Amino acid sequence: MSEGLERESERERDPGRGLGLDRRCALVLIDLQRGILGLPLARPGAEVLARGVELARAFRERGLPVVLVRVAWSPDGGDLPGADADRPRAAEPPPPSFSELPPELTGPGDVLITKRHWGAFTGTELDLQLRRRGVDRIVLGGISTSIGVESTARNAWELNYRLVFVEDATADTDAEAHAHTFGKIFPRIGRVSDAAGVLAGLRGVAGGGGGGGR
């Protein structure tokens, strides 16, 4: 049996095997906010949110960091990304309700990050918040796969974080873009799993106090 087939067989027997989840991991969820969950996604936003809620609960129960990232801009739009592109984004910022996080997703002690660009590291304190909590592995999900999630993942990999991607807690408006990212990009920079695999991988992680990885 080839090495790849052996790995696949092991994952079927033990879906959490090989993910390396321990007390130095954190859950990072990208843009699970009202204005983006309401987009016409290839996977229903309600399904992605439900997976995010389930994962966040499991991380909190073990005292592991939960990081909720949202995208928002100033009312005057002065911090919107540049518009010199073939398909520029809207010239005006969306209303404040666009960036609201669903209450069922949030919890005490969560780290909240507001970004102004695609990636969650650019211009934010995400790297500082993770490193000071002793985090070296990120479990990543959110919307959109090929934009905010992939941009964050590429930057995290360049910063030497180890990565686990939760396929069924991630969605895109374009099914082909989602498939390309999960089929071609993510396997080269991390481990691809699903919510059940991550939950299985967390079973051996003892609970601890207060959301720190140390």
PDB file of C-alpha atoms in Angstrom:
ATOM      1  CA  MET A   1       0.000   0.000   0.000  1.00  0.00           C
ATOM      2  CA  SER A   2       1.329   3.452  -0.878  1.00  0.00           C
ATOM      3  CA  GLU A   3       2.168   5.965   1.860  1.00  0.00           C
ATOM      4  CA  GLY A   4      -0.748   8.186   0.783  1.00  0.00           C
ATOM      5  CA  LEU A   5      -3.254   5.327   0.917  1.00  0.00           C
ATOM      6  CA  GLU A   6      -1.908   4.220   4.309  1.00  0.00           C
ATOM      7  CA  ARG A   7      -2.436   7.756   5.644  1.00  0.00           C
ATOM      8  CA  GLU A   8      -5.973   7.844   4.262  1.00  0.00           C
ATOM      9  CA  SER A   9      -6.764   4.460   5.857  1.00  0.00           C
ATOM     10  CA  GLU A  10      -5.388   5.643   9.216  1.00  0.00           C
ATOM     11  CA  ARG A  11      -7.525   8.802   9.040  1.00  0.00           C
ATOM     12  CA  GLU A  12     -10.628   6.702   8.405  1.00  0.00           C
ATOM     13  CA  ARG A  13      -9.903   4.600  11.503  1.00  0.00           C
ATOM     14  CA  ASP A  14      -8.968   7.613  13.638  1.00  0.00           C
ATOM     15  CA  PRO A  15     -10.089  10.942  12.099  1.00  0.00           C
ATOM     16  CA  GLY A  16      -8.021  12.997  14.563  1.00  0.00           C
ATOM     17  CA  ARG A  17      -4.790  11.130  13.883  1.00  0.00           C
ATOM     18  CA  GLY A  18      -1.868  13.199  12.659  1.00  0.00           C
ATOM     19  CA  LEU A  19      -3.380  16.619  13.390  1.00  0.00           C
ATOM     20  CA  GLY A  20      -1.006  17.245  16.282  1.00  0.00           C
ATOM     21  CA  LEU A  21      -3.583  19.031  18.424  1.00  0.00           C
ATOM     22  CA  ASP A  22      -2.306  19.907  21.887  1.00  0.00           C
ATOM     23  CA  ARG A  23      -2.333  22.796  24.350  1.00  0.00           C
ATOM     24  CA  ARG A  24      -0.421  25.011  21.903  1.00  0.00           C
ATOM     25  CA  CYS A  25      -3.196  25.148  19.313  1.00  0.00           C
ATOM     26  CA  ALA A  26      -5.847  27.821  18.745  1.00  0.00           C
ATOM     27  CA  LEU A  27      -9.034  28.026  16.717  1.00  0.00           C
ATOM     28  CA  VAL A  28      -9.125  30.937  14.250  1.00  0.00           C
ATOM     29  CA  LEU A  29     -12.407  31.608  12.447  1.00  0.00           C
ATOM     30  CA  ILE A  30     -12.441  34.104   9.592  1.00  0.00           C
ATOM     31  CA  ASP A  31     -15.334  36.479   8.839  1.00  0.00           C
ATOM     32  CA  LEU A  32     -18.241  34.492  10.272  1.00  0.00           C
ATOM     33  CA  GLN A  33     -20.194  37.728  10.469  1.00  0.00           C
ATOM     34  CA  ARG A  34     -23.704  38.647   9.417  1.00  0.00           C
ATOM     35  CA  GLY A  35     -22.860  40.394   6.149  1.00  0.00           C
ATOM     36  CA  ILE A  36     -20.728  37.507   4.884  1.00  0.00           C
ATOM     37  CA  LEU A  37     -22.775  34.597   6.217  1.00  0.00           C
ATOM     38  CA  GLY A  38     -25.651  36.032   4.155  1.00  0.00           C
ATOM     39  CA  LEU A  39     -23.765  35.793   0.848  1.00  0.00           C
ATOM     40  CA  PRO A  40     -24.787  33.173  -1.759  1.00  0.00           C
ATOM     41  CA  LEU A  41     -22.299  30.525  -0.653  1.00  0.00           C
ATOM     42  CA  ALA A  42     -21.660  27.108  -2.195  1.00  0.00           C
ATOM     43  CA  ARG A  43     -22.092  25.649   1.316  1.00  0.00           C
ATOM     44  CA  PRO A  44     -24.923  27.217   3.363  1.00  0.00           C
ATOM     45  CA  GLY A  45     -23.721  29.867   5.791  1.00  0.00           C
ATOM     46  CA  ALA A  46     -25.859  28.349   8.554  1.00  0.00           C
ATOM     47  CA  GLU A  47     -23.955  25.076   8.203  1.00  0.00           C
ATOM     48  CA  VAL A  48     -20.564  26.784   8.381  1.00  0.00           C
ATOM     49  CA  LEU A  49     -21.690  28.786  11.419  1.00  0.00           C
ATOM     50  CA  ALA A  50     -22.956  25.643  13.176  1.00  0.00           C
ATOM     51  CA  ARG A  51     -19.573  23.963  12.688  1.00  0.00           C
ATOM     52  CA  GLY A  52     -17.823  27.082  13.962  1.00  0.00           C
ATOM     53  CA  VAL A  53     -20.011  27.185  17.070  1.00  0.00           C
ATOM     54  CA  GLU A  54     -19.331  23.488  17.734  1.00  0.00           C
ATOM     55  CA  LEU A  55     -15.576  23.884  17.365  1.00  0.00           C
ATOM     56  CA  ALA A  56     -15.437  27.056  19.464  1.00  0.00           C
ATOM     57  CA  ARG A  57     -17.296  25.321  22.284  1.00  0.00           C
ATOM     58  CA  ALA A  58     -14.827  22.410  22.257  1.00  0.00           C
ATOM     59  CA  PHE A  59     -11.812  24.739  22.339  1.00  0.00           C
ATOM     60  CA  ARG A  60     -13.262  26.839  25.169  1.00  0.00           C
ATOM     61  CA  GLU A  61     -14.025  23.721  27.219  1.00  0.00           C
ATOM     62  CA  ARG A  62     -10.313  22.898  27.118  1.00  0.00           C
ATOM     63  CA  GLY A  63      -9.174  26.445  27.856  1.00  0.00           C
ATOM     64  CA  LEU A  64      -7.717  26.797  24.357  1.00  0.00           C
ATOM     65  CA  PRO A  65      -7.771  30.147  22.556  1.00  0.00           C
ATOM     66  CA  VAL A  66     -10.664  30.984  20.253  1.00  0.00           C
ATOM     67  CA  VAL A  67      -9.938  33.833  17.833  1.00  0.00           C
ATOM     68  CA  LEU A  68     -12.837  35.427  15.972  1.00  0.00           C
ATOM     69  CA  VAL A  69     -11.792  37.600  13.045  1.00  0.00           C
ATOM     70  CA  ARG A  70     -14.124  40.048  11.361  1.00  0.00           C
ATOM     71  CA  VAL A  71     -13.630  42.553   8.576  1.00  0.00           C
ATOM     72  CA  ALA A  72     -14.817  46.160   8.998  1.00  0.00           C
ATOM     73  CA  TRP A  73     -13.901  49.655   7.846  1.00  0.00           C
ATOM     74  CA  SER A  74     -14.220  53.208   9.096  1.00  0.00           C
ATOM     75  CA  PRO A  75     -17.495  55.032   8.338  1.00  0.00           C
ATOM     76  CA  ASP A  76     -15.717  57.380   5.915  1.00  0.00           C
ATOM     77  CA  GLY A  77     -14.217  54.463   3.970  1.00  0.00           C
ATOM     78  CA  GLY A  78     -10.745  55.921   4.303  1.00  0.00           C
ATOM     79  CA  ASP A  79      -9.244  52.526   5.181  1.00  0.00           C
ATOM     80  CA  LEU A  80     -10.890  50.558   2.349  1.00  0.00           C
ATOM     81  CA  PRO A  81      -8.402  48.609   0.186  1.00  0.00           C
ATOM     82  CA  GLY A  82      -7.180  50.276  -2.989  1.00  0.00           C
ATOM     83  CA  ALA A  83      -9.560  50.264  -5.947  1.00  0.00           C
ATOM     84  CA  ASP A  84      -7.020  50.162  -8.821  1.00  0.00           C
ATOM     85  CA  ALA A  85      -8.131  46.748 -10.123  1.00  0.00           C
ATOM     86  CA  ASP A  86     -10.175  45.195 -12.925  1.00  0.00           C
ATOM     87  CA  ARG A  87     -12.807  44.186 -10.384  1.00  0.00           C
ATOM     88  CA  PRO A  88     -12.526  46.775  -7.581  1.00  0.00           C
ATOM     89  CA  ARG A  89     -14.580  46.422  -4.431  1.00  0.00           C
ATOM     90  CA  ALA A  90     -17.345  48.835  -3.494  1.00  0.00           C
ATOM     91  CA  ALA A  91     -16.243  52.431  -3.026  1.00  0.00           C
ATOM     92  CA  GLU A  92     -18.373  52.856   0.126  1.00  0.00           C
ATOM     93  CA  PRO A  93     -18.069  50.817   3.338  1.00  0.00           C
ATOM     94  CA  PRO A  94     -20.985  48.544   4.281  1.00  0.00           C
ATOM     95  CA  PRO A  95     -23.196  49.428   7.272  1.00  0.00           C
ATOM     96  CA  PRO A  96     -22.023  48.466  10.785  1.00  0.00           C
ATOM     97  CA  SER A  97     -24.428  45.497  10.860  1.00  0.00           C
ATOM     98  CA  PHE A  98     -22.305  43.871   8.118  1.00  0.00           C
ATOM     99  CA  SER A  99     -19.562  43.166  10.660  1.00  0.00           C
ATOM    100  CA  GLU A 100     -21.699  41.918  13.558  1.00  0.00           C
ATOM    101  CA  LEU A 101     -20.755  38.489  14.887  1.00  0.00           C
ATOM    102  CA  PRO A 102     -23.663  36.115  15.649  1.00  0.00           C
ATOM    103  CA  PRO A 103     -24.087  35.953  19.437  1.00  0.00           C
ATOM    104  CA  GLU A 104     -24.113  32.149  19.433  1.00  0.00           C
ATOM    105  CA  LEU A 105     -20.553  32.161  18.062  1.00  0.00           C
ATOM    106  CA  THR A 106     -18.977  34.369  20.713  1.00  0.00           C
ATOM    107  CA  GLY A 107     -17.932  33.486  24.246  1.00  0.00           C
ATOM    108  CA  PRO A 108     -16.106  34.896  27.283  1.00  0.00           C
ATOM    109  CA  GLY A 109     -12.378  35.186  26.784  1.00  0.00           C
ATOM    110  CA  ASP A 110     -12.456  35.027  22.983  1.00  0.00           C
ATOM    111  CA  VAL A 111      -9.820  37.068  21.166  1.00  0.00           C
ATOM    112  CA  LEU A 112     -11.540  39.461  18.750  1.00  0.00           C
ATOM    113  CA  ILE A 113      -9.560  40.730  15.760  1.00  0.00           C
ATOM    114  CA  THR A 114     -10.791  43.356  13.286  1.00  0.00           C
ATOM    115  CA  LYS A 115      -9.027  43.332   9.938  1.00  0.00           C
ATOM    116  CA  ARG A 116      -9.171  45.805   7.049  1.00  0.00           C
ATOM    117  CA  HIS A 117      -7.864  43.523   4.319  1.00  0.00           C
ATOM    118  CA  TRP A 118      -8.246  39.938   3.109  1.00  0.00           C
ATOM    119  CA  GLY A 119      -5.707  38.344   5.429  1.00  0.00           C
ATOM    120  CA  ALA A 120      -6.120  38.375   9.202  1.00  0.00           C
ATOM    121  CA  PHE A 121      -2.432  39.066   9.924  1.00  0.00           C
ATOM    122  CA  THR A 122      -2.041  42.179   7.758  1.00  0.00           C
ATOM    123  CA  GLY A 123      -2.239  45.324   9.907  1.00  0.00           C
ATOM    124  CA  THR A 124      -3.584  43.503  12.984  1.00  0.00           C
ATOM    125  CA  GLU A 125      -2.193  42.145  16.270  1.00  0.00           C
ATOM    126  CA  LEU A 126      -3.150  38.536  15.474  1.00  0.00           C
ATOM    127  CA  ASP A 127       0.448  37.281  15.468  1.00  0.00           C
ATOM    128  CA  LEU A 128       1.144  38.966  18.823  1.00  0.00           C
ATOM    129  CA  GLN A 129      -2.020  37.573  20.410  1.00  0.00           C
ATOM    130  CA  LEU A 130      -1.203  34.032  19.280  1.00  0.00           C
ATOM    131  CA  ARG A 131       2.489  34.036  20.186  1.00  0.00           C
ATOM    132  CA  ARG A 132       1.957  35.514  23.658  1.00  0.00           C
ATOM    133  CA  ARG A 133      -0.473  32.669  24.320  1.00  0.00           C
ATOM    134  CA  GLY A 134       2.169  30.147  23.278  1.00  0.00           C
ATOM    135  CA  VAL A 135       0.276  29.102  20.144  1.00  0.00           C
ATOM    136  CA  ASP A 136       2.195  27.356  17.355  1.00  0.00           C
ATOM    137  CA  ARG A 137      -0.653  25.535  15.579  1.00  0.00           C
ATOM    138  CA  ILE A 138      -3.778  27.134  14.094  1.00  0.00           C
ATOM    139  CA  VAL A 139      -7.032  25.327  13.357  1.00  0.00           C
ATOM    140  CA  LEU A 140      -8.541  27.453  10.604  1.00  0.00           C
ATOM    141  CA  GLY A 141     -11.997  27.872   9.093  1.00  0.00           C
ATOM    142  CA  GLY A 142     -14.343  30.587   7.865  1.00  0.00           C
ATOM    143  CA  ILE A 143     -15.405  32.480   4.747  1.00  0.00           C
ATOM    144  CA  SER A 144     -14.358  32.896   2.008  1.00  0.00           C
ATOM    145  CA  THR A 145     -12.086  29.939   1.360  1.00  0.00           C
ATOM    146  CA  SER A 146     -10.132  31.453  -1.526  1.00  0.00           C
ATOM    147  CA  ILE A 147      -9.938  34.987  -0.125  1.00  0.00           C
ATOM    148  CA  GLY A 148      -9.864  35.619   3.630  1.00  0.00           C
ATOM    149  CA  VAL A 149      -9.101  32.052   4.700  1.00  0.00           C
ATOM    150  CA  GLU A 150      -6.435  31.346   2.083  1.00  0.00           C
ATOM    151  CA  SER A 151      -4.773  34.740   2.546  1.00  0.00           C
ATOM    152  CA  THR A 152      -4.588  34.153   6.295  1.00  0.00           C
ATOM    153  CA  ALA A 153      -3.312  30.599   5.799  1.00  0.00           C
ATOM    154  CA  ARG A 154      -0.508  31.600   3.432  1.00  0.00           C
ATOM    155  CA  ASN A 155       0.663  34.310   5.832  1.00  0.00           C
ATOM    156  CA  ALA A 156       0.467  31.974   8.829  1.00  0.00           C
ATOM    157  CA  TRP A 157       2.568  29.382   7.000  1.00  0.00           C
ATOM    158  CA  GLU A 158       5.161  32.011   6.142  1.00  0.00           C
ATOM    159  CA  LEU A 159       5.223  32.941   9.850  1.00  0.00           C
ATOM    160  CA  ASN A 160       5.955  29.268  10.663  1.00  0.00           C
ATOM    161  CA  TYR A 161       2.625  28.343  12.229  1.00  0.00           C
ATOM    162  CA  ARG A 162       1.488  24.774  11.733  1.00  0.00           C
ATOM    163  CA  LEU A 163      -1.966  24.580  10.195  1.00  0.00           C
ATOM    164  CA  VAL A 164      -5.091  22.418  10.269  1.00  0.00           C
ATOM    165  CA  PHE A 165      -7.877  23.295   7.818  1.00  0.00           C
ATOM    166  CA  VAL A 166     -11.486  22.406   8.664  1.00  0.00           C
ATOM    167  CA  GLU A 167     -13.115  21.796   5.294  1.00  0.00           C
ATOM    168  CA  ASP A 168     -16.743  21.671   6.458  1.00  0.00           C
ATOM    169  CA  ALA A 169     -16.302  24.828   8.563  1.00  0.00           C
ATOM    170  CA  THR A 170     -15.173  26.731   5.468  1.00  0.00           C
ATOM    171  CA  ALA A 171     -17.085  28.025   2.436  1.00  0.00           C
ATOM    172  CA  ASP A 172     -16.765  30.155  -0.673  1.00  0.00           C
ATOM    173  CA  THR A 173     -19.148  31.838  -3.071  1.00  0.00           C
ATOM    174  CA  ASP A 174     -17.409  29.824  -5.817  1.00  0.00           C
ATOM    175  CA  ALA A 175     -17.399  26.017  -5.456  1.00  0.00           C
ATOM    176  CA  GLU A 176     -14.504  25.652  -7.921  1.00  0.00           C
ATOM    177  CA  ALA A 177     -12.388  28.157  -5.979  1.00  0.00           C
ATOM    178  CA  HIS A 178     -13.091  26.259  -2.742  1.00  0.00           C
ATOM    179  CA  ALA A 179     -12.123  22.951  -4.371  1.00  0.00           C
ATOM    180  CA  HIS A 180      -8.919  24.422  -5.798  1.00  0.00           C
ATOM    181  CA  THR A 181      -7.803  25.831  -2.449  1.00  0.00           C
ATOM    182  CA  PHE A 182      -8.521  22.595  -0.567  1.00  0.00           C
ATOM    183  CA  GLY A 183      -7.215  20.348  -3.317  1.00  0.00           C
ATOM    184  CA  LYS A 184      -4.125  22.248  -4.468  1.00  0.00           C
ATOM    185  CA  ILE A 185      -3.019  24.799  -1.860  1.00  0.00           C
ATOM    186  CA  PHE A 186      -3.891  23.680   1.658  1.00  0.00           C
ATOM    187  CA  PRO A 187      -2.408  20.143   1.401  1.00  0.00           C
ATOM    188  CA  ARG A 188       0.954  21.789   0.652  1.00  0.00           C
ATOM    189  CA  ILE A 189       1.017  23.970   3.776  1.00  0.00           C
ATOM    190  CA  GLY A 190      -0.950  22.053   6.411  1.00  0.00           C
ATOM    191  CA  ARG A 191      -3.327  19.217   7.294  1.00  0.00           C
ATOM    192  CA  VAL A 192      -6.802  19.054   5.791  1.00  0.00           C
ATOM    193  CA  SER A 193      -9.511  17.670   8.079  1.00  0.00           C
ATOM    194  CA  ASP A 194     -13.135  18.272   9.021  1.00  0.00           C
ATOM    195  CA  ALA A 195     -14.966  19.211  12.212  1.00  0.00           C
ATOM    196  CA  ALA A 196     -15.336  15.575  13.290  1.00  0.00           C
ATOM    197  CA  GLY A 197     -11.604  15.007  12.838  1.00  0.00           C
ATOM    198  CA  VAL A 198     -10.686  18.088  14.861  1.00  0.00           C
ATOM    199  CA  LEU A 199     -13.087  17.132  17.653  1.00  0.00           C
ATOM    200  CA  ALA A 200     -11.589  13.642  17.690  1.00  0.00           C
ATOM    201  CA  GLY A 201      -8.101  15.139  17.834  1.00  0.00           C
ATOM    202  CA  LEU A 202      -9.097  17.284  20.820  1.00  0.00           C
ATOM    203  CA  ARG A 203     -10.267  14.331  22.918  1.00  0.00           C
ATOM    204  CA  GLY A 204      -6.782  13.753  24.241  1.00  0.00           C
ATOM    205  CA  VAL A 205      -6.231  17.412  25.138  1.00  0.00           C
ATOM    206  CA  ALA A 206      -6.857  17.973  28.832  1.00  0.00           C
ATOM    207  CA  GLY A 207      -8.872  20.948  29.949  1.00  0.00           C
ATOM    208  CA  GLY A 208      -7.028  23.891  31.371  1.00  0.00           C
ATOM    209  CA  GLY A 209      -7.669  27.313  32.794  1.00  0.00           C
ATOM    210  CA  GLY A 210      -8.137  30.461  30.828  1.00  0.00           C
ATOM    211  CA  GLY A 211      -7.416  30.207  27.069  1.00  0.00           C
ATOM    212  CA  GLY A 212      -3.637  29.996  27.130  1.00  0.00           C
ATOM    213  CA  GLY A 213      -1.430  27.553  25.302  1.00  0.00           C
ATOM    214  CA  ARG A 214       1.388  27.396  27.837  1.00  0.00           C
TER     215      ARG A 214
END
